[in-house]
Coordinates of C-alpha atoms in Angstrom, one line a residue:
Chain N
M132 CA -107.4 0.7 -2.0
F133 CA -109.7 0.3 1.2
S134 CA -113.2 -0.7 -0.8
N135 CA -109.8 -3.3 -2.6
T136 CA -110.0 -4.9 1.8
A137 CA -114.1 -4.7 2.0
R138 CA -114.9 -6.6 -1.4
I139 CA -112.2 -9.6 -0.4
A140 CA -114.4 -9.8 2.5
L141 CA -117.4 -9.8 1.9
K142 CA -116.4 -12.6 -0.5
T143 CA -115.4 -15.3 2.1
R144 CA -118.2 -15.1 3.8
P145 CA -120.2 -17.4 1.7
L146 CA -117.2 -19.7 1.9
F147 CA -116.5 -18.7 6.1
A148 CA -119.8 -19.8 6.4
Q149 CA -118.8 -23.7 4.4
R150 CA -116.3 -24.3 6.1
F151 CA -117.5 -24.3 9.6
Y152 CA -121.2 -25.4 8.9
A153 CA -123.0 -28.3 8.1
T154 CA -123.7 -31.4 10.1
G155 CA -126.0 -32.1 7.1
A156 CA -128.0 -35.0 9.4
G157 CA -131.1 -32.3 8.6
N158 CA -134.0 -33.3 6.4
A159 CA -135.1 -29.6 5.2
L160 CA -138.2 -28.5 2.7
L161 CA -137.9 -26.2 0.0
F162 CA -140.7 -24.2 -0.9
V163 CA -140.2 -23.8 -4.2
E164 CA -141.5 -19.7 -5.5
H165 CA -142.1 -19.8 -9.2
K166 CA -144.0 -17.8 -11.9
D167 CA -144.5 -18.0 -16.0
G168 CA -142.5 -21.1 -16.3
V169 CA -140.1 -19.6 -14.5
I170 CA -138.6 -20.0 -11.0
G171 CA -137.2 -17.4 -9.1
G172 CA -137.9 -15.3 -6.3
A173 CA -134.8 -16.0 -3.9
T174 CA -135.8 -20.1 -4.2
L175 CA -132.3 -20.9 -5.6
N176 CA -130.2 -19.5 -3.0
A177 CA -133.0 -20.3 0.0
L178 CA -131.8 -24.2 -1.5
T179 CA -128.6 -23.3 -0.5
A180 CA -128.5 -21.9 2.1
A181 CA -130.9 -24.8 3.0
R182 CA -128.0 -27.3 1.7
K183 CA -126.5 -25.9 4.6
V184 CA -128.6 -28.4 6.8
G185 CA -129.0 -31.0 5.0
Q186 CA -130.9 -33.0 2.0
V187 CA -133.5 -31.1 0.6
T188 CA -136.8 -32.0 -0.7
A189 CA -138.6 -29.6 -3.1
L190 CA -141.7 -28.4 -2.7
V191 CA -143.7 -27.2 -6.2
A192 CA -146.7 -25.9 -5.9
G193 CA -149.8 -25.0 -9.1
D194 CA -152.2 -25.5 -11.3
A195 CA -149.3 -27.2 -13.7
P196 CA -146.2 -28.3 -11.5
E197 CA -145.0 -30.8 -13.6
A198 CA -142.4 -28.6 -15.5
I199 CA -141.2 -26.3 -12.9
A200 CA -141.1 -30.1 -11.0
K201 CA -139.0 -30.5 -13.7
E202 CA -137.0 -28.1 -13.6
V203 CA -135.6 -27.6 -9.7
A204 CA -135.1 -31.4 -9.6
K205 CA -131.2 -30.4 -12.4
Y206 CA -130.4 -28.9 -8.9
A207 CA -128.3 -30.4 -6.7
G208 CA -128.9 -30.5 -3.1
V209 CA -133.1 -31.5 -3.8
S210 CA -133.4 -35.0 -3.5
K211 CA -136.5 -35.0 -3.8
V212 CA -139.9 -33.3 -5.3
I213 CA -143.4 -32.9 -4.2
T214 CA -146.0 -31.8 -6.5
A215 CA -149.2 -30.8 -5.6
T216 CA -151.6 -29.7 -8.6
D217 CA -155.0 -27.9 -7.8
A218 CA -156.0 -24.5 -9.7
A219 CA -156.3 -23.0 -6.1
Y220 CA -152.6 -23.0 -5.9
A221 CA -151.5 -21.7 -8.9
K222 CA -151.3 -17.7 -7.1
G223 CA -149.6 -17.9 -4.2
L224 CA -152.9 -17.5 -2.0
P225 CA -151.4 -18.5 1.9
E226 CA -155.3 -19.1 3.3
D227 CA -154.2 -22.3 0.4
V228 CA -151.0 -23.1 0.8
A229 CA -150.2 -23.1 4.3
P230 CA -152.8 -26.2 4.7
L231 CA -151.0 -27.9 2.7
L232 CA -146.8 -27.3 3.8
V233 CA -148.6 -28.4 7.2
E234 CA -150.3 -31.6 5.5
V235 CA -146.9 -31.9 3.8
Q236 CA -145.0 -31.0 6.9
K237 CA -147.0 -34.1 9.2
K238 CA -146.6 -36.6 5.9
Y239 CA -142.9 -36.1 6.3
G240 CA -141.6 -34.7 9.5
F241 CA -139.0 -32.3 7.8
T242 CA -136.7 -31.4 10.5
H243 CA -136.5 -26.7 9.1
L244 CA -139.2 -25.4 6.5
F245 CA -137.7 -22.9 4.1
A246 CA -138.9 -19.9 1.8
G247 CA -136.9 -16.7 0.0
H248 CA -138.1 -13.6 2.1
T249 CA -140.3 -12.3 -1.4
A250 CA -143.3 -10.6 -0.8
L251 CA -144.6 -14.4 -1.3
G252 CA -142.8 -16.0 1.3
K253 CA -143.4 -14.0 4.5
N254 CA -146.6 -13.8 3.6
V255 CA -147.3 -17.8 3.2
F256 CA -144.7 -19.1 6.2
P257 CA -145.5 -17.4 9.4
R258 CA -149.3 -18.8 9.1
A259 CA -148.2 -21.4 8.6
A260 CA -145.6 -21.6 11.1
A261 CA -148.3 -20.8 13.7
L262 CA -150.7 -23.3 11.9
L263 CA -148.3 -26.0 13.0
D264 CA -146.6 -24.0 16.2
V265 CA -143.8 -23.0 15.8
A266 CA -141.8 -19.9 15.3
A267 CA -141.0 -18.3 12.8
V268 CA -137.1 -17.3 11.6
S269 CA -137.3 -14.1 9.4
D270 CA -134.7 -12.9 6.8
I271 CA -132.0 -14.9 8.0
T272 CA -128.4 -13.8 6.6
A273 CA -126.9 -17.1 8.0
V274 CA -126.8 -20.6 8.7
E275 CA -124.6 -20.6 12.1
A276 CA -126.0 -24.2 12.3
D277 CA -128.9 -26.7 12.0
D278 CA -131.4 -24.3 15.1
T279 CA -128.8 -21.1 15.0
F280 CA -129.0 -18.2 12.1
V281 CA -128.2 -14.9 11.7
R282 CA -130.4 -12.1 10.5
P283 CA -131.2 -8.5 11.0
I284 CA -132.2 -6.1 13.5
Y285 CA -134.0 -2.5 13.3
A286 CA -133.2 -1.8 9.6
G287 CA -129.7 -3.8 9.5
N288 CA -128.2 -1.6 12.4
A289 CA -127.2 -4.5 14.7
I290 CA -127.3 -8.2 13.3
A291 CA -128.3 -11.1 16.0
T292 CA -127.6 -14.5 15.7
V293 CA -130.7 -17.1 16.9
K294 CA -131.8 -19.9 18.3
S295 CA -134.7 -21.7 18.2
N296 CA -136.3 -24.5 20.4
D297 CA -139.1 -25.7 18.4
Q298 CA -139.2 -28.9 16.7
V299 CA -139.8 -27.6 13.4
K300 CA -137.5 -24.2 11.8
V301 CA -140.0 -22.3 10.3
V302 CA -137.4 -20.0 7.7
T303 CA -137.4 -17.4 5.7
V304 CA -134.1 -16.5 3.8
R305 CA -132.6 -13.4 2.0
G306 CA -131.3 -13.9 -1.8
T307 CA -128.5 -11.8 -1.2
A308 CA -127.1 -12.9 1.5
F309 CA -126.5 -16.8 -0.4
E310 CA -125.4 -17.4 -3.3
A311 CA -127.8 -19.0 -5.9
A312 CA -127.6 -22.9 -6.2
E313 CA -126.2 -23.8 -9.2
A314 CA -127.6 -26.9 -11.8
S315 CA -126.5 -30.2 -11.8
N316 CA -128.1 -33.4 -11.1
D317 CA -129.1 -35.3 -13.5
A318 CA -133.2 -34.4 -13.3
S319 CA -134.2 -38.2 -14.3
S320 CA -133.4 -39.6 -11.1
V321 CA -135.0 -37.5 -9.0
A322 CA -137.9 -39.0 -7.1
V323 CA -141.1 -37.6 -7.5
E324 CA -143.9 -37.2 -5.0
A325 CA -147.4 -36.7 -5.1
A326 CA -148.5 -34.0 -1.6
P327 CA -151.0 -35.7 0.6
A328 CA -154.7 -34.1 0.6
A329 CA -154.6 -30.5 2.1
E330 CA -157.7 -28.4 3.1
K331 CA -157.6 -25.9 0.8
P332 CA -160.7 -23.3 2.4
S333 CA -160.3 -20.5 -0.4
L334 CA -161.0 -17.1 1.8
T335 CA -159.6 -15.5 -0.6
Q336 CA -159.6 -14.6 -4.3
W337 CA -157.2 -13.7 -6.5
L338 CA -158.7 -10.9 -8.8
G339 CA -155.1 -9.4 -11.0
E340 CA -152.3 -8.1 -10.4
E341 CA -150.6 -5.2 -12.4
I342 CA -146.5 -6.2 -12.8
Q343 CA -144.3 -2.8 -13.7
K344 CA -143.6 -4.0 -17.5
S345 CA -139.5 -3.3 -18.3
D346 CA -136.7 -4.8 -20.2
R347 CA -133.8 -4.2 -17.4
P348 CA -132.4 -7.3 -15.6
D349 CA -134.5 -7.4 -11.9
L350 CA -134.0 -5.5 -9.2
G351 CA -133.9 -8.2 -6.4
T352 CA -131.2 -10.1 -8.3
A353 CA -128.8 -6.9 -11.4
K354 CA -125.3 -7.3 -10.3
R355 CA -125.0 -3.5 -11.1
V356 CA -127.8 -1.7 -10.1
I357 CA -128.7 2.4 -9.8
S358 CA -130.7 4.6 -8.0
G359 CA -132.3 8.1 -8.4
G360 CA -133.5 10.1 -4.8
R361 CA -135.9 12.9 -4.4
G362 CA -132.4 15.1 -6.2
M363 CA -133.9 13.6 -9.5
K364 CA -136.7 16.3 -9.6
N365 CA -139.2 14.4 -11.4
G366 CA -140.1 11.6 -12.5
E367 CA -139.4 12.6 -16.4
N368 CA -135.9 13.1 -15.1
F369 CA -134.8 9.4 -14.4
K370 CA -135.0 8.8 -18.3
L371 CA -130.9 10.4 -17.4
L372 CA -130.5 7.1 -15.2
Y373 CA -132.4 4.2 -17.7
D374 CA -130.1 5.6 -19.8
L375 CA -126.8 5.3 -17.8
A376 CA -128.8 2.0 -16.3
D377 CA -129.8 1.0 -19.9
K378 CA -125.7 1.8 -21.5
I379 CA -123.9 -0.7 -18.5
G380 CA -127.0 -3.9 -18.0
A381 CA -128.3 -1.7 -14.9
A382 CA -131.7 -2.5 -12.7
V383 CA -133.0 1.1 -11.4
G384 CA -134.1 1.4 -8.1
A385 CA -135.4 4.2 -5.8
S386 CA -135.4 5.9 -2.7
R387 CA -138.8 5.9 -0.5
A388 CA -139.0 10.1 -1.4
A389 CA -138.1 9.5 -4.6
V390 CA -140.6 6.6 -4.6
D391 CA -143.4 8.8 -2.7
A392 CA -142.9 11.6 -4.6
G393 CA -144.0 9.4 -7.3
F394 CA -141.3 9.6 -9.4
V395 CA -141.6 6.0 -9.7
D396 CA -143.7 2.6 -9.2
N397 CA -143.3 1.9 -5.1
S398 CA -142.0 -1.4 -7.0
L399 CA -138.7 0.2 -7.1
Q400 CA -137.9 1.1 -3.7
V401 CA -135.2 -0.5 -2.3
G402 CA -134.7 0.1 1.4
Q403 CA -135.6 -1.8 4.3
T404 CA -139.2 -1.7 3.3
G405 CA -138.9 -2.2 -0.2
K406 CA -136.3 -4.2 -1.1
I407 CA -132.6 -5.8 -0.7
V408 CA -130.2 -5.7 -2.6
A409 CA -126.4 -7.0 -2.7
P410 CA -125.4 -6.0 -6.5
E411 CA -121.3 -5.8 -7.6
L412 CA -122.1 -2.5 -8.2
Y413 CA -124.7 0.2 -6.3
I414 CA -124.7 3.8 -8.2
A415 CA -126.9 5.8 -5.3
V416 CA -127.8 8.7 -7.4
G417 CA -129.3 12.1 -5.5
I418 CA -130.3 9.6 -2.2
S419 CA -129.0 11.1 0.7
G420 CA -129.3 7.5 2.1
A421 CA -130.6 7.4 5.8
I422 CA -131.4 4.9 8.1
Q423 CA -134.3 2.7 5.8
H424 CA -132.7 3.5 2.7
L425 CA -129.3 2.0 4.2
A426 CA -130.4 -1.2 5.3
G427 CA -131.4 -2.5 1.8
M428 CA -128.4 -1.9 -0.2
K429 CA -125.6 -1.1 2.1
D430 CA -123.9 -4.4 1.8
S431 CA -123.1 -3.6 -1.8
K432 CA -119.7 -4.3 -2.7
T433 CA -118.9 -1.3 -4.4
I434 CA -121.1 1.6 -3.9
V435 CA -121.2 5.3 -5.6
A436 CA -122.9 8.1 -4.3
I437 CA -123.2 10.7 -6.9
N438 CA -124.8 14.5 -5.1
K439 CA -124.4 18.0 -4.6
D440 CA -124.1 18.1 -0.5
A441 CA -121.0 17.3 0.7
D442 CA -122.4 16.8 3.5
A443 CA -124.8 13.7 2.4
P444 CA -124.7 10.9 5.3
I445 CA -124.4 8.4 1.6
F446 CA -120.7 9.3 1.3
Q447 CA -120.2 7.4 4.9
V448 CA -120.7 4.8 3.7
A449 CA -119.9 5.3 -0.4
D450 CA -117.0 3.6 -1.9
Y451 CA -116.3 5.9 -4.2
G452 CA -118.4 9.8 -3.5
L453 CA -118.4 11.7 -5.8
V454 CA -120.1 15.7 -5.3
E455 CA -121.7 16.8 -7.8
D456 CA -124.9 18.5 -9.7
L457 CA -126.1 14.8 -11.0
F458 CA -127.5 16.3 -13.6
K459 CA -124.2 17.5 -14.8
A460 CA -122.9 13.8 -13.6
V461 CA -124.8 11.9 -14.8
P462 CA -125.2 12.5 -19.1
E463 CA -121.3 12.5 -18.0
L464 CA -121.1 9.3 -17.0
T465 CA -123.2 7.9 -19.9
E466 CA -121.5 9.9 -23.0
K467 CA -118.0 8.5 -21.1
I468 CA -118.7 4.6 -20.0
N469 CA -117.8 3.6 -23.1
A470 CA -114.9 5.5 -24.3
Chain B
M298 CA -170.8 -0.7 5.1
S299 CA -174.4 -1.2 6.3
N300 CA -173.5 -2.9 10.2
P301 CA -171.3 -1.2 12.2
L302 CA -167.8 -2.9 12.1
R303 CA -165.9 -3.1 15.5
I304 CA -161.8 -2.8 14.1
F305 CA -158.9 -4.0 16.5
V306 CA -155.6 -2.8 16.1
P307 CA -152.9 -3.6 17.7
V308 CA -149.6 -1.3 18.6
K309 CA -146.4 -1.5 19.3
R310 CA -143.9 0.7 21.1
V311 CA -140.2 0.9 19.1
I312 CA -137.2 2.9 19.5
D313 CA -137.7 5.9 17.5
F314 CA -136.7 4.8 13.8
A315 CA -135.3 8.3 13.4
V316 CA -133.2 6.9 16.4
K317 CA -129.5 5.4 15.1
V318 CA -129.5 2.5 17.0
R319 CA -126.8 1.1 19.0
V320 CA -125.9 -3.0 20.5
N321 CA -125.1 -2.9 24.0
A322 CA -122.1 -3.0 26.3
A323 CA -123.1 -7.3 26.6
K324 CA -123.7 -8.1 23.4
T325 CA -127.5 -8.8 24.7
D326 CA -129.4 -6.6 22.9
V327 CA -129.7 -3.0 21.3
D328 CA -129.3 -0.1 24.1
R329 CA -133.3 1.0 25.1
N330 CA -132.6 3.9 26.3
V331 CA -133.4 5.9 23.3
K332 CA -136.1 7.3 22.1
H333 CA -139.3 5.3 21.4
S334 CA -142.3 5.6 19.6
M335 CA -145.1 4.4 17.9
N336 CA -144.2 1.9 15.4
P337 CA -145.1 3.1 11.6
F338 CA -146.5 0.7 10.4
D339 CA -149.2 0.6 12.9
E340 CA -149.8 4.8 12.3
I341 CA -150.9 3.6 9.9
A342 CA -153.4 1.2 10.5
V343 CA -154.8 3.6 12.8
E344 CA -155.1 5.6 10.5
E345 CA -157.3 3.1 8.5
A346 CA -159.2 2.6 10.7
V347 CA -159.4 5.7 11.9
R348 CA -160.8 6.8 8.2
I349 CA -163.1 3.6 7.6
K350 CA -164.3 5.4 10.9
E351 CA -165.0 8.3 10.2
K352 CA -166.8 7.5 6.7
S353 CA -168.9 5.2 8.9
P354 CA -168.7 6.6 12.0
K355 CA -171.1 3.6 14.3
T356 CA -167.7 1.6 13.3
E357 CA -165.2 1.0 17.4
V358 CA -162.1 1.3 16.5
V359 CA -159.9 -1.2 19.9
A360 CA -155.9 -0.3 20.6
I361 CA -154.2 -3.0 21.8
S362 CA -150.4 -3.3 22.1
C363 CA -148.8 -6.2 24.1
G364 CA -145.9 -5.1 26.5
S365 CA -144.8 -3.6 29.4
A366 CA -146.5 -0.3 31.2
K367 CA -144.8 1.9 29.0
A368 CA -147.2 0.5 26.3
Q369 CA -149.4 2.9 27.4
E370 CA -147.8 6.0 26.0
T371 CA -148.5 4.4 22.4
L372 CA -151.4 3.6 22.7
R373 CA -152.3 7.2 24.0
T374 CA -151.1 8.3 20.4
A375 CA -153.7 5.4 18.9
L376 CA -156.5 6.7 21.0
A377 CA -155.0 10.7 20.5
M378 CA -155.1 9.6 16.9
G379 CA -159.2 8.8 17.3
A380 CA -159.6 5.1 19.1
D381 CA -162.3 4.5 20.8
R382 CA -160.7 2.4 23.4
A383 CA -157.5 0.8 24.4
V384 CA -156.6 -2.6 25.9
H385 CA -152.7 -3.0 27.8
V386 CA -151.9 -7.2 27.9
E387 CA -148.9 -6.2 30.1
V388 CA -145.2 -8.1 29.6
K389 CA -143.0 -7.4 32.2
D390 CA -139.6 -8.1 29.2
D391 CA -140.8 -6.6 26.1
A392 CA -137.6 -7.8 24.4
T393 CA -138.8 -11.6 24.7
L394 CA -142.2 -10.6 23.6
Q395 CA -141.9 -12.7 20.1
P396 CA -144.6 -12.8 16.6
L397 CA -146.2 -15.6 17.8
A398 CA -146.9 -15.5 21.5
V399 CA -148.8 -12.0 20.1
A400 CA -150.5 -13.6 18.1
K401 CA -152.4 -15.6 21.0
L402 CA -152.4 -13.3 22.9
L403 CA -154.0 -10.8 20.3
K404 CA -156.2 -14.0 20.3
A405 CA -156.9 -15.1 23.1
Y406 CA -158.1 -11.7 24.0
A407 CA -160.2 -11.2 21.3
D408 CA -162.1 -14.8 21.6
K409 CA -162.8 -13.3 25.7
E410 CA -164.0 -10.3 24.2
A411 CA -166.1 -10.6 21.4
N412 CA -164.5 -11.3 18.1
P413 CA -164.2 -8.0 15.3
D414 CA -164.8 -7.9 11.9
L415 CA -161.9 -6.6 11.4
W416 CA -158.2 -6.9 12.3
I417 CA -155.6 -4.0 11.1
L418 CA -152.2 -4.5 11.8
G419 CA -148.8 -2.7 10.4
K420 CA -147.1 -5.8 8.2
Q421 CA -143.8 -5.2 10.0
A422 CA -142.2 -3.8 13.6
I423 CA -139.3 -2.0 12.8
D424 CA -137.0 -3.6 15.5
D425 CA -137.3 -7.5 15.1
D426 CA -138.4 -6.2 11.5
S427 CA -140.0 -9.6 11.6
N428 CA -143.5 -9.1 9.1
Q429 CA -144.7 -12.0 11.1
T430 CA -147.5 -10.6 13.9
G431 CA -151.1 -10.6 11.2
Q432 CA -150.1 -13.9 9.3
M433 CA -149.9 -15.2 12.4
L434 CA -152.8 -13.9 14.1
A435 CA -155.1 -14.3 11.1
G436 CA -153.6 -18.5 10.1
L437 CA -154.3 -19.5 14.2
L438 CA -157.6 -17.2 13.6
N439 CA -158.2 -19.6 9.6
W440 CA -158.8 -15.6 8.5
P441 CA -158.3 -14.6 5.0
Q442 CA -155.3 -12.3 5.6
T443 CA -154.6 -9.9 3.1
T444 CA -151.1 -8.1 4.1
F445 CA -148.7 -5.6 2.8
A446 CA -152.1 -3.3 1.7
S447 CA -151.7 -0.6 -0.2
K448 CA -155.3 0.7 -1.2
V449 CA -158.2 -1.2 0.9
E450 CA -162.2 -1.0 0.1
I451 CA -164.5 -2.2 2.4
E452 CA -168.4 -2.1 0.9
N453 CA -171.3 -4.1 3.2
Q454 CA -169.2 -7.2 4.6
S455 CA -167.3 -7.5 1.2
L456 CA -163.3 -6.5 1.6
K457 CA -161.2 -5.6 -1.6
V458 CA -157.3 -4.9 -1.1
T459 CA -154.5 -3.9 -4.0
R460 CA -151.9 -5.7 -2.1
E461 CA -148.6 -4.5 -2.5
I462 CA -146.0 -7.3 -4.1
D463 CA -142.5 -8.3 -5.9
G464 CA -142.3 -6.3 -9.3
G465 CA -145.9 -4.7 -8.9
L466 CA -149.8 -4.8 -7.3
E467 CA -152.4 -7.2 -6.9
T468 CA -155.7 -6.9 -5.7
V469 CA -157.6 -10.3 -3.6
S470 CA -161.3 -9.7 -2.6
T471 CA -162.2 -11.6 -0.1
K472 CA -165.4 -11.4 3.3
L473 CA -165.7 -10.4 6.9
P474 CA -164.0 -11.0 8.8
A475 CA -160.9 -10.7 7.5
V476 CA -156.8 -10.1 8.4
I477 CA -155.0 -6.3 6.9
T478 CA -151.0 -5.9 7.4
T479 CA -150.9 -2.5 5.5
D480 CA -147.9 -1.1 4.1
L481 CA -146.1 2.4 3.7
R482 CA -148.9 3.8 0.9
L483 CA -151.8 2.7 2.7
N484 CA -152.0 6.2 3.9
E485 CA -150.1 9.5 5.4
P486 CA -151.6 9.4 9.2
R487 CA -152.0 12.6 10.7
Y488 CA -150.9 14.2 14.1
A489 CA -152.8 13.6 17.2
S490 CA -154.3 17.4 17.4
L491 CA -153.7 19.1 21.3
P492 CA -157.5 19.1 21.9
N493 CA -157.7 15.8 21.3
I494 CA -154.4 14.7 23.2
M495 CA -156.5 15.9 26.2
K496 CA -159.5 14.0 25.2
A497 CA -157.6 10.9 24.7
K498 CA -156.6 11.0 28.8
K499 CA -160.0 9.9 29.1
K500 CA -161.1 7.5 27.4
P501 CA -161.0 4.0 28.9
L502 CA -157.9 1.5 28.0
I503 CA -157.9 -1.8 30.5
K504 CA -155.0 -3.4 31.3
I505 CA -154.9 -7.3 31.1
T506 CA -151.9 -9.9 31.4
P507 CA -150.9 -13.1 29.6
E508 CA -151.9 -15.6 33.1
E509 CA -155.8 -14.0 32.9
L510 CA -155.7 -15.2 29.1
G511 CA -154.1 -18.2 29.8
I512 CA -151.1 -17.5 27.3
D513 CA -148.5 -18.4 27.2
I514 CA -145.5 -16.4 26.3
T515 CA -141.9 -18.1 26.3
P516 CA -140.3 -17.1 23.6
R517 CA -139.3 -19.8 21.6
I518 CA -136.3 -18.8 19.8
Q519 CA -133.4 -17.3 21.9
T520 CA -130.4 -14.0 21.1
L521 CA -127.5 -15.5 21.4
K522 CA -125.5 -12.5 20.8
V523 CA -126.2 -9.2 19.3
E524 CA -123.4 -7.9 17.3
E525 CA -122.9 -3.9 15.3
P526 CA -123.1 -4.6 11.1
A527 CA -119.2 -5.5 9.6
K528 CA -119.0 -1.8 9.2
R529 CA -118.1 -0.3 5.9
E530 CA -115.2 1.6 4.8
G531 CA -116.3 4.3 3.1
G532 CA -115.8 7.3 2.7
R533 CA -113.0 8.5 -0.3
K534 CA -114.2 11.4 -2.7
V535 CA -113.6 11.7 -6.4
E536 CA -113.3 14.6 -8.7
S537 CA -114.8 13.9 -11.5
V538 CA -116.8 11.7 -13.4
D539 CA -113.2 10.2 -15.0
E540 CA -111.4 9.6 -12.0
L541 CA -114.9 8.2 -10.6
L542 CA -114.7 5.6 -14.0
D543 CA -111.0 5.1 -13.8
K544 CA -111.6 3.7 -10.1
L545 CA -114.5 2.1 -11.1
K546 CA -112.2 -0.3 -13.5
N547 CA -109.0 -0.3 -12.5
E548 CA -110.2 -0.5 -8.8
A549 CA -113.1 -2.0 -8.1
K550 CA -112.9 -3.4 -11.3
V551 CA -117.2 -3.3 -11.7
L552 CA -117.2 -1.7 -14.9

């Protein structure tokens, strides 16, 4: 019953924000994050946030931005697309992308710059803000007015409402706090313009990357997430979670303890210093529930905890807690879940 | 490393990571009358600088903190970990000091003295969770930034950094001077030993003000209110896997 109330409260939140907000006088720039020909990095969620302040122009930078430009033009609320074509933009290096944002801002005079609060957005946007001599507002979870935003502080243990007194608001958006925008525009009616030339100091060289390959859904946007903690005891035991995850189409995450112990890769970490997730279902297995971890998952709609320690703090936030040895409970759950 | 390096490490005094923060009665801020310590990411930054110094002993490590008088405790901690000297940029109110102002203060101090070869900062402070200062400083300096570093290799004037990105790791290279921000995996910070804490008391610590640096630290962002997050109605226990499955299917309807 309780969990139902909580769930309804969560579901009505976006509506609430929409009803009380939309002056539409602003003119926002949306920085489009993309990789391997796909728009990502909470860009579509940031678009929903940007639409609350007014019309939105999308900026696509890359060595060949045309296909992504065409794609982003399909999203409702995008009234113009600016493309910046240069090999220097291919890897999103902030030393080159930040001056581009400055030139684009100079030419068009936007009221807001929006991006997702992702590794890329966090890297580029504060640098651009400093070049524009304005403050940056990180990781917003709501837009209250053109100049007023809501953001969590102290690992989500306090929620601040802040007002920016700068002419230009440079904002990064917590993806899980906004619905992803949906495609509905006729892309051919959206104007596409080339960005003004910007300085490309090329101060940094990109050498390479190691991306964790997985067939499971992306942790940041998955509807279901199963995470393991120190209680998993070792990396091999994570197979128990992978089996369950594959059965219900979930992504697999981990606590900092599990990452630090080397059980799984860093990129799976959920928490203040890792990924922030808010899936429909979050199953925490062998995770005690430190403040740091809760900061990354406590906005999940339904939380399940499986832990043999009945006093673990995770049970205080769990809608359903099962006090049992995970090595018995998880295989049983995997076995019975189709039945 | 052929030439001796000068490394500046900004450190911040924050509410200790283990304290459960509470919003104050006036809903303007959190209650700050609690245990404070060095921001955990800054400990990692100091540790990395000290490790570079251990490999190349002529390296000079300067710890800098912008904050109220109590920031000196944090600077003494950095000195005890191995920093050579400390600079305290004294401001009246920690709560109104924002990343852009800090970045400007840091740059102004470096301009006044002599620019370092390397800045190492924590990737974010665990109080405001902004994750901005390092990037802003690099922007103001027009220097390369290698943020969220989990591995740092310096050879002569070259810097190679492995960065934590969404989905995995990325490696970039650049030349000094540069700005690095530290991620958790970069290293395991040392504890200051008692003899080192005693020695740190004798190391130089100078004080300077924003006025002397000619920097306006007026906040650009105004905090209208601070609230407790929505409480979760958790705490229900189930007896068995069967009951759990039943609840997930029929009550929460998430399976």
